[in-house]
């Protein structure tokens, strides 16, 4: 059971990293999958920690969690907050497409670590 959970986490993290990689490639012209993978891992950890401590606050909690995730993207890639937001949106959309295709063919569920809401 633990091994299966670990495999699911790693595969979903790889998919999340792919989304960040594509977002960074199209927005700020950075092509480094390993860097995107580390960003996805850090983003997932920050999302979980901030969500645990602040996510329960009505309306404000989810906003603070998202801003913390966005701060990770902003700190790891050039271009400022607008570029970070654009990278995040491109990552989210690309992950949705990948997950939809994988779910459609029956290979995975519809979630990925490292990209919020996907």
mmCIF file of N, CA and C in Angstrom:
data_model
loop_
_atom_site.group_PDB
_atom_site.id
_atom_site.type_symbol
_atom_site.label_atom_id
_atom_site.label_comp_id
_atom_site.label_asym_id
_atom_site.label_seq_id
_atom_site.Cartn_x
_atom_site.Cartn_y
_atom_site.Cartn_z
ATOM 1 N N UNK A 1 0.817 -1.191 0.000
ATOM 2 C CA UNK A 1 0.000 0.000 0.000
ATOM 3 C C UNK A 1 0.870 1.267 0.000
ATOM 4 N N UNK A 2 1.922 1.285 0.805
ATOM 5 C CA UNK A 2 2.815 2.436 0.869
ATOM 6 C C UNK A 2 3.540 2.606 -0.461
ATOM 7 N N UNK A 3 3.983 1.507 -1.056
ATOM 8 C CA UNK A 3 4.697 1.568 -2.327
ATOM 9 C C UNK A 3 3.774 2.122 -3.415
ATOM 10 N N UNK A 4 2.527 1.669 -3.438
ATOM 11 C CA UNK A 4 1.564 2.153 -4.433
ATOM 12 C C UNK A 4 1.325 3.658 -4.263
ATOM 13 N N UNK A 5 1.202 4.119 -3.026
ATOM 14 C CA UNK A 5 1.009 5.546 -2.773
ATOM 15 C C UNK A 5 2.222 6.348 -3.214
ATOM 16 N N UNK A 6 3.406 5.826 -2.957
ATOM 17 C CA UNK A 6 4.636 6.501 -3.364
ATOM 18 C C UNK A 6 4.736 6.584 -4.890
ATOM 19 N N UNK A 7 4.379 5.514 -5.574
ATOM 20 C CA UNK A 7 4.406 5.508 -7.039
ATOM 21 C C UNK A 7 3.423 6.540 -7.596
ATOM 22 N N UNK A 8 2.224 6.588 -7.033
ATOM 23 C CA UNK A 8 1.222 7.561 -7.476
ATOM 24 C C UNK A 8 1.724 8.977 -7.242
ATOM 25 N N UNK A 9 2.333 9.241 -6.085
ATOM 26 C CA UNK A 9 2.866 10.577 -5.799
ATOM 27 C C UNK A 9 3.957 10.952 -6.789
ATOM 28 N N UNK A 10 4.882 10.043 -7.060
ATOM 29 C CA UNK A 10 5.996 10.337 -7.966
ATOM 30 C C UNK A 10 5.490 10.586 -9.387
ATOM 31 N N UNK A 11 4.571 9.749 -9.857
ATOM 32 C CA UNK A 11 4.035 9.936 -11.209
ATOM 33 C C UNK A 11 3.287 11.258 -11.295
ATOM 34 N N UNK A 12 2.485 11.574 -10.278
ATOM 35 C CA UNK A 12 1.751 12.839 -10.315
ATOM 36 C C UNK A 12 2.705 14.028 -10.205
ATOM 37 N N UNK A 13 3.796 13.879 -9.457
ATOM 38 C CA UNK A 13 4.801 14.935 -9.373
ATOM 39 C C UNK A 13 5.499 15.133 -10.716
ATOM 40 N N UNK A 14 5.776 14.049 -11.425
ATOM 41 C CA UNK A 14 6.371 14.141 -12.759
ATOM 42 C C UNK A 14 5.438 14.870 -13.723
ATOM 43 N N UNK A 15 4.147 14.607 -13.630
ATOM 44 C CA UNK A 15 3.172 15.281 -14.485
ATOM 45 C C UNK A 15 3.085 16.763 -14.110
ATOM 46 N N UNK A 16 3.082 17.062 -12.813
ATOM 47 C CA UNK A 16 3.075 18.451 -12.367
ATOM 48 C C UNK A 16 4.317 19.196 -12.827
ATOM 49 N N UNK A 17 5.458 18.528 -12.777
ATOM 50 C CA UNK A 17 6.712 19.140 -13.239
ATOM 51 C C UNK A 17 6.661 19.404 -14.739
ATOM 52 N N UNK A 18 6.018 18.507 -15.482
ATOM 53 C CA UNK A 18 5.858 18.721 -16.918
ATOM 54 C C UNK A 18 5.065 19.997 -17.180
ATOM 55 N N UNK A 19 4.006 20.212 -16.399
ATOM 56 C CA UNK A 19 3.216 21.428 -16.549
ATOM 57 C C UNK A 19 4.037 22.672 -16.273
ATOM 58 N N UNK A 20 4.808 22.663 -15.199
ATOM 59 C CA UNK A 20 5.656 23.816 -14.871
ATOM 60 C C UNK A 20 6.722 24.005 -15.944
ATOM 61 N N UNK A 21 7.297 22.902 -16.419
ATOM 62 C CA UNK A 21 8.294 22.979 -17.494
ATOM 63 C C UNK A 21 7.710 23.662 -18.725
ATOM 64 N N UNK A 22 6.509 23.248 -19.138
ATOM 65 C CA UNK A 22 5.877 23.844 -20.314
ATOM 66 C C UNK A 22 5.542 25.315 -20.076
ATOM 67 N N UNK A 23 5.029 25.627 -18.873
ATOM 68 C CA UNK A 23 4.737 27.025 -18.553
ATOM 69 C C UNK A 23 5.989 27.886 -18.600
ATOM 70 N N UNK A 24 7.070 27.404 -18.008
ATOM 71 C CA UNK A 24 8.326 28.169 -17.995
ATOM 72 C C UNK A 24 8.919 28.290 -19.388
ATOM 73 N N UNK A 25 8.776 27.237 -20.178
ATOM 74 C CA UNK A 25 9.306 27.273 -21.544
ATOM 75 C C UNK A 25 8.592 28.333 -22.372
ATOM 76 N N UNK A 26 7.282 28.388 -22.280
ATOM 77 C CA UNK A 26 6.519 29.321 -23.111
ATOM 78 C C UNK A 26 6.520 30.747 -22.569
ATOM 79 N N UNK A 27 6.640 30.902 -21.248
ATOM 80 C CA UNK A 27 6.526 32.239 -20.665
ATOM 81 C C UNK A 27 7.878 32.934 -20.540
ATOM 82 N N UNK A 28 8.873 32.241 -19.986
ATOM 83 C CA UNK A 28 10.167 32.886 -19.731
ATOM 84 C C UNK A 28 11.324 32.220 -20.468
ATOM 85 N N UNK A 29 11.021 31.290 -21.364
ATOM 86 C CA UNK A 29 12.020 30.622 -22.195
ATOM 87 C C UNK A 29 13.095 29.909 -21.370
ATOM 88 N N UNK A 30 12.661 29.219 -20.317
ATOM 89 C CA UNK A 30 13.564 28.402 -19.503
ATOM 90 C C UNK A 30 13.212 26.942 -19.754
ATOM 91 N N UNK A 31 14.187 26.166 -20.229
ATOM 92 C CA UNK A 31 13.954 24.766 -20.559
ATOM 93 C C UNK A 31 14.842 23.868 -19.698
ATOM 94 N N UNK A 32 14.377 23.537 -18.500
ATOM 95 C CA UNK A 32 15.123 22.668 -17.594
ATOM 96 C C UNK A 32 14.115 21.850 -16.794
ATOM 97 N N UNK A 33 13.919 20.589 -17.200
ATOM 98 C CA UNK A 33 12.918 19.751 -16.555
ATOM 99 C C UNK A 33 13.282 19.455 -15.099
ATOM 100 N N UNK A 34 14.549 19.249 -14.819
ATOM 101 C CA UNK A 34 14.971 18.988 -13.436
ATOM 102 C C UNK A 34 14.631 20.174 -12.543
ATOM 103 N N UNK A 35 14.860 21.373 -13.031
ATOM 104 C CA UNK A 35 14.518 22.591 -12.285
ATOM 105 C C UNK A 35 13.009 22.662 -12.059
ATOM 106 N N UNK A 36 12.237 22.308 -13.086
ATOM 107 C CA UNK A 36 10.777 22.291 -12.961
ATOM 108 C C UNK A 36 10.332 21.224 -11.961
ATOM 109 N N UNK A 37 11.014 20.085 -11.942
ATOM 110 C CA UNK A 37 10.680 19.020 -10.994
ATOM 111 C C UNK A 37 10.904 19.485 -9.553
ATOM 112 N N UNK A 38 12.051 20.103 -9.308
ATOM 113 C CA UNK A 38 12.339 20.616 -7.961
ATOM 114 C C UNK A 38 11.322 21.694 -7.583
ATOM 115 N N UNK A 39 10.974 22.549 -8.541
ATOM 116 C CA UNK A 39 9.971 23.588 -8.295
ATOM 117 C C UNK A 39 8.632 22.964 -7.937
ATOM 118 N N UNK A 40 8.238 21.924 -8.663
ATOM 119 C CA UNK A 40 6.978 21.238 -8.376
ATOM 120 C C UNK A 40 7.005 20.600 -6.990
ATOM 121 N N UNK A 41 8.129 20.001 -6.627
ATOM 122 C CA UNK A 41 8.256 19.385 -5.306
ATOM 123 C C UNK A 41 8.174 20.428 -4.195
ATOM 124 N N UNK A 42 8.925 21.508 -4.344
ATOM 125 C CA UNK A 42 8.883 22.585 -3.343
ATOM 126 C C UNK A 42 7.492 23.195 -3.292
ATOM 127 N N UNK A 43 6.888 23.415 -4.463
ATOM 128 C CA UNK A 43 5.537 23.973 -4.518
ATOM 129 C C UNK A 43 4.520 23.088 -3.819
ATOM 130 N N UNK A 44 4.629 21.781 -4.013
ATOM 131 C CA UNK A 44 3.709 20.847 -3.363
ATOM 132 C C UNK A 44 3.883 20.877 -1.841
ATOM 133 N N UNK A 45 5.124 20.954 -1.390
ATOM 134 C CA UNK A 45 5.393 21.003 0.054
ATOM 135 C C UNK A 45 4.863 22.305 0.644
ATOM 136 N N UNK A 46 5.153 23.426 -0.013
ATOM 137 C CA UNK A 46 4.670 24.724 0.478
ATOM 138 C C UNK A 46 3.146 24.750 0.490
ATOM 139 N N UNK A 47 2.530 24.251 -0.577
ATOM 140 C CA UNK A 47 1.062 24.186 -0.661
ATOM 141 C C UNK A 47 0.500 23.394 0.525
ATOM 142 N N UNK A 48 1.103 22.246 0.819
ATOM 143 C CA UNK A 48 0.613 21.398 1.903
ATOM 144 C C UNK A 48 0.807 22.055 3.271
ATOM 145 N N UNK A 49 1.972 22.632 3.517
ATOM 146 C CA UNK A 49 2.265 23.233 4.823
ATOM 147 C C UNK A 49 1.401 24.467 5.065
ATOM 148 N N UNK A 50 1.370 25.369 4.090
ATOM 149 C CA UNK A 50 0.567 26.587 4.259
ATOM 150 C C UNK A 50 -0.913 26.223 4.322
ATOM 151 N N UNK A 51 -1.330 25.242 3.532
ATOM 152 C CA UNK A 51 -2.714 24.784 3.583
ATOM 153 C C UNK A 51 -3.080 24.207 4.941
ATOM 154 N N UNK A 52 -2.152 23.485 5.542
ATOM 155 C CA UNK A 52 -2.401 22.899 6.852
ATOM 156 C C UNK A 52 -2.596 23.984 7.919
ATOM 157 N N UNK A 53 -1.740 25.007 7.868
ATOM 158 C CA UNK A 53 -1.795 26.036 8.903
ATOM 159 C C UNK A 53 -2.789 27.157 8.620
ATOM 160 N N UNK A 54 -3.003 27.497 7.361
ATOM 161 C CA UNK A 54 -3.854 28.642 7.043
ATOM 162 C C UNK A 54 -5.050 28.315 6.154
ATOM 163 N N UNK A 55 -5.054 27.141 5.559
ATOM 164 C CA UNK A 55 -6.092 26.794 4.602
ATOM 165 C C UNK A 55 -7.494 26.735 5.181
ATOM 166 N N UNK A 56 -7.605 26.599 6.469
ATOM 167 C CA UNK A 56 -8.912 26.481 7.123
ATOM 168 C C UNK A 56 -9.623 27.829 7.253
ATOM 169 N N UNK A 57 -8.925 28.931 7.063
ATOM 170 C CA UNK A 57 -9.530 30.259 7.213
ATOM 171 C C UNK A 57 -10.487 30.488 6.039
ATOM 172 N N UNK A 58 -11.747 30.746 6.318
ATOM 173 C CA UNK A 58 -12.708 30.928 5.223
ATOM 174 C C UNK A 58 -12.291 32.057 4.279
ATOM 175 N N UNK A 59 -12.387 31.803 3.011
ATOM 176 C CA UNK A 59 -12.073 32.697 1.909
ATOM 177 C C UNK A 59 -10.602 33.115 1.859
ATOM 178 N N UNK A 60 -10.047 33.601 2.938
ATOM 179 C CA UNK A 60 -8.669 34.069 2.962
ATOM 180 C C UNK A 60 -7.668 32.907 2.893
ATOM 181 N N UNK A 61 -7.976 31.786 3.525
ATOM 182 C CA UNK A 61 -7.053 30.646 3.573
ATOM 183 C C UNK A 61 -6.626 30.153 2.201
ATOM 184 N N UNK A 62 -7.581 29.816 1.318
ATOM 185 C CA UNK A 62 -7.182 29.355 -0.018
ATOM 186 C C UNK A 62 -6.407 30.405 -0.810
ATOM 187 N N UNK A 63 -6.724 31.664 -0.611
ATOM 188 C CA UNK A 63 -5.990 32.732 -1.300
ATOM 189 C C UNK A 63 -4.547 32.770 -0.810
ATOM 190 N N UNK A 64 -4.345 32.673 0.507
ATOM 191 C CA UNK A 64 -2.984 32.674 1.064
ATOM 192 C C UNK A 64 -2.192 31.449 0.607
ATOM 193 N N UNK A 65 -2.856 30.307 0.525
ATOM 194 C CA UNK A 65 -2.186 29.093 0.062
ATOM 195 C C UNK A 65 -1.739 29.267 -1.386
ATOM 196 N N UNK A 66 -2.621 29.799 -2.223
ATOM 197 C CA UNK A 66 -2.266 30.014 -3.620
ATOM 198 C C UNK A 66 -1.143 31.042 -3.755
ATOM 199 N N UNK A 67 -1.197 32.116 -2.970
ATOM 200 C CA UNK A 67 -0.132 33.123 -3.019
ATOM 201 C C UNK A 67 1.209 32.538 -2.583
ATOM 202 N N UNK A 68 1.191 31.633 -1.613
ATOM 203 C CA UNK A 68 2.433 30.978 -1.191
ATOM 204 C C UNK A 68 2.999 30.131 -2.323
ATOM 205 N N UNK A 69 2.129 29.400 -3.011
ATOM 206 C CA UNK A 69 2.567 28.602 -4.159
ATOM 207 C C UNK A 69 3.113 29.514 -5.260
ATOM 208 N N UNK A 70 2.402 30.597 -5.526
ATOM 209 C CA UNK A 70 2.825 31.551 -6.543
ATOM 210 C C UNK A 70 4.184 32.163 -6.182
ATOM 211 N N UNK A 71 4.423 32.382 -4.888
ATOM 212 C CA UNK A 71 5.712 32.911 -4.436
ATOM 213 C C UNK A 71 6.842 31.922 -4.742
ATOM 214 N N UNK A 72 6.560 30.630 -4.657
ATOM 215 C CA UNK A 72 7.573 29.628 -5.016
ATOM 216 C C UNK A 72 7.926 29.760 -6.494
ATOM 217 N N UNK A 73 6.909 29.833 -7.354
ATOM 218 C CA UNK A 73 7.153 29.983 -8.789
ATOM 219 C C UNK A 73 7.908 31.288 -9.057
ATOM 220 N N UNK A 74 7.480 32.363 -8.407
ATOM 221 C CA UNK A 74 8.122 33.674 -8.589
ATOM 222 C C UNK A 74 9.590 33.646 -8.157
ATOM 223 N N UNK A 75 9.877 32.932 -7.079
ATOM 224 C CA UNK A 75 11.256 32.895 -6.593
ATOM 225 C C UNK A 75 12.161 32.007 -7.448
ATOM 226 N N UNK A 76 11.578 31.062 -8.165
ATOM 227 C CA UNK A 76 12.376 30.112 -8.944
ATOM 228 C C UNK A 76 12.557 30.514 -10.409
ATOM 229 N N UNK A 77 11.698 31.386 -10.913
ATOM 230 C CA UNK A 77 11.772 31.768 -12.325
ATOM 231 C C UNK A 77 11.841 33.280 -12.473
ATOM 232 N N UNK A 78 12.498 33.759 -13.535
ATOM 233 C CA UNK A 78 12.592 35.212 -13.757
ATOM 234 C C UNK A 78 11.266 35.777 -14.267
ATOM 235 N N UNK A 79 11.145 37.106 -14.185
ATOM 236 C CA UNK A 79 10.007 37.748 -14.813
ATOM 237 C C UNK A 79 9.000 38.372 -13.878
ATOM 238 N N UNK A 80 9.090 38.125 -12.598
ATOM 239 C CA UNK A 80 8.185 38.748 -11.645
ATOM 240 C C UNK A 80 6.874 38.007 -11.458
ATOM 241 N N UNK A 81 5.947 38.690 -10.778
ATOM 242 C CA UNK A 81 4.686 38.074 -10.362
ATOM 243 C C UNK A 81 3.768 37.749 -11.539
ATOM 244 N N UNK A 82 3.752 38.616 -12.537
ATOM 245 C CA UNK A 82 2.880 38.359 -13.698
ATOM 246 C C UNK A 82 3.373 37.125 -14.451
ATOM 247 N N UNK A 83 4.673 37.006 -14.627
ATOM 248 C CA UNK A 83 5.237 35.825 -15.278
ATOM 249 C C UNK A 83 4.960 34.572 -14.453
ATOM 250 N N UNK A 84 5.088 34.679 -13.129
ATOM 251 C CA UNK A 84 4.804 33.531 -12.256
ATOM 252 C C UNK A 84 3.351 33.102 -12.381
ATOM 253 N N UNK A 85 2.446 34.066 -12.413
ATOM 254 C CA UNK A 85 1.024 33.742 -12.567
ATOM 255 C C UNK A 85 0.769 33.104 -13.930
ATOM 256 N N UNK A 86 1.398 33.620 -14.953
ATOM 257 C CA UNK A 86 1.217 33.061 -16.293
ATOM 258 C C UNK A 86 1.792 31.654 -16.383
ATOM 259 N N UNK A 87 2.966 31.431 -15.795
ATOM 260 C CA UNK A 87 3.549 30.080 -15.746
ATOM 261 C C UNK A 87 2.585 29.130 -15.049
ATOM 262 N N UNK A 88 2.014 29.573 -13.945
ATOM 263 C CA UNK A 88 1.090 28.739 -13.182
ATOM 264 C C UNK A 88 -0.148 28.401 -13.993
ATOM 265 N N UNK A 89 -0.697 29.366 -14.706
ATOM 266 C CA UNK A 89 -1.895 29.119 -15.518
ATOM 267 C C UNK A 89 -1.575 28.156 -16.663
ATOM 268 N N UNK A 90 -0.452 28.373 -17.352
ATOM 269 C CA UNK A 90 -0.060 27.468 -18.434
ATOM 270 C C UNK A 90 0.194 26.062 -17.878
ATOM 271 N N UNK A 91 0.850 25.982 -16.724
ATOM 272 C CA UNK A 91 1.107 24.683 -16.101
ATOM 273 C C UNK A 91 -0.196 23.989 -15.771
ATOM 274 N N UNK A 92 -1.129 24.714 -15.178
ATOM 275 C CA UNK A 92 -2.422 24.138 -14.792
ATOM 276 C C UNK A 92 -3.167 23.620 -16.018
ATOM 277 N N UNK A 93 -3.208 24.428 -17.075
ATOM 278 C CA UNK A 93 -3.915 24.008 -18.290
ATOM 279 C C UNK A 93 -3.251 22.799 -18.951
ATOM 280 N N UNK A 94 -1.926 22.794 -19.018
ATOM 281 C CA UNK A 94 -1.233 21.667 -19.647
ATOM 282 C C UNK A 94 -1.387 20.394 -18.827
ATOM 283 N N UNK A 95 -1.372 20.517 -17.507
ATOM 284 C CA UNK A 95 -1.577 19.343 -16.653
ATOM 285 C C UNK A 95 -2.997 18.812 -16.821
ATOM 286 N N UNK A 96 -3.965 19.703 -16.930
ATOM 287 C CA UNK A 96 -5.343 19.257 -17.154
ATOM 288 C C UNK A 96 -5.466 18.457 -18.450
ATOM 289 N N UNK A 97 -4.808 18.915 -19.499
ATOM 290 C CA UNK A 97 -4.850 18.195 -20.772
ATOM 291 C C UNK A 97 -4.206 16.820 -20.632
ATOM 292 N N UNK A 98 -3.015 16.762 -20.034
ATOM 293 C CA UNK A 98 -2.314 15.485 -19.854
ATOM 294 C C UNK A 98 -3.142 14.540 -18.992
ATOM 295 N N UNK A 99 -3.668 15.036 -17.873
ATOM 296 C CA UNK A 99 -4.457 14.178 -16.983
ATOM 297 C C UNK A 99 -5.749 13.721 -17.646
ATOM 298 N N UNK A 100 -6.357 14.584 -18.427
ATOM 299 C CA UNK A 100 -7.577 14.192 -19.131
ATOM 300 C C UNK A 100 -7.292 13.044 -20.092
ATOM 301 N N UNK A 101 -6.205 13.168 -20.851
ATOM 302 C CA UNK A 101 -5.846 12.112 -21.795
ATOM 303 C C UNK A 101 -5.522 10.814 -21.062
ATOM 304 N N UNK A 102 -4.729 10.900 -19.996
ATOM 305 C CA UNK A 102 -4.375 9.691 -19.232
ATOM 306 C C UNK A 102 -5.597 9.058 -18.564
ATOM 307 N N UNK A 103 -6.503 9.886 -18.044
ATOM 308 C CA UNK A 103 -7.727 9.358 -17.427
ATOM 309 C C UNK A 103 -8.637 8.760 -18.492
ATOM 310 N N UNK A 104 -8.678 9.375 -19.658
ATOM 311 C CA UNK A 104 -9.521 8.895 -20.747
ATOM 312 C C UNK A 104 -9.109 7.493 -21.195
ATOM 313 N N UNK A 105 -7.789 7.253 -21.248
ATOM 314 C CA UNK A 105 -7.309 5.926 -21.654
ATOM 315 C C UNK A 105 -7.211 4.967 -20.465
ATOM 316 N N UNK A 106 -7.575 5.441 -19.277
ATOM 317 C CA UNK A 106 -7.643 4.574 -18.099
ATOM 318 C C UNK A 106 -6.340 4.339 -17.385
ATOM 319 N N UNK A 107 -5.348 5.193 -17.584
ATOM 320 C CA UNK A 107 -4.046 4.983 -16.942
ATOM 321 C C UNK A 107 -3.903 5.642 -15.580
ATOM 322 N N UNK A 108 -4.680 6.682 -15.285
ATOM 323 C CA UNK A 108 -4.506 7.401 -14.029
ATOM 324 C C UNK A 108 -5.801 8.062 -13.605
ATOM 325 N N UNK A 109 -5.784 8.564 -12.374
ATOM 326 C CA UNK A 109 -6.873 9.398 -11.892
ATOM 327 C C UNK A 109 -6.648 10.813 -12.366
ATOM 328 N N UNK A 110 -7.468 11.722 -11.890
ATOM 329 C CA UNK A 110 -7.434 13.089 -12.397
ATOM 330 C C UNK A 110 -6.813 14.032 -11.370
ATOM 331 N N UNK A 111 -5.537 13.786 -10.970
ATOM 332 C CA UNK A 111 -4.839 14.681 -10.049
ATOM 333 C C UNK A 111 -3.339 14.624 -10.277
ATOM 334 N N UNK A 112 -2.649 15.705 -9.907
ATOM 335 C CA UNK A 112 -1.188 15.757 -10.021
ATOM 336 C C UNK A 112 -0.626 16.582 -8.895
ATOM 337 N N UNK A 113 0.468 16.128 -8.334
ATOM 338 C CA UNK A 113 1.157 16.887 -7.286
ATOM 339 C C UNK A 113 2.047 17.937 -7.938
ATOM 340 N N UNK A 114 2.186 19.062 -7.271
ATOM 341 C CA UNK A 114 3.082 20.084 -7.768
ATOM 342 C C UNK A 114 2.389 21.187 -8.548
ATOM 343 N N UNK A 115 1.134 20.986 -8.899
ATOM 344 C CA UNK A 115 0.341 22.016 -9.559
ATOM 345 C C UNK A 115 -0.991 22.062 -8.849
ATOM 346 N N UNK A 116 -1.312 23.171 -8.217
ATOM 347 C CA UNK A 116 -2.535 23.243 -7.426
ATOM 348 C C UNK A 116 -3.788 23.103 -8.265
ATOM 349 N N UNK A 117 -4.760 22.415 -7.710
ATOM 350 C CA UNK A 117 -6.049 22.265 -8.353
ATOM 351 C C UNK A 117 -6.062 21.302 -9.516
ATOM 352 N N UNK A 118 -4.965 20.606 -9.718
ATOM 353 C CA UNK A 118 -4.931 19.651 -10.834
ATOM 354 C C UNK A 118 -4.832 18.250 -10.302
#
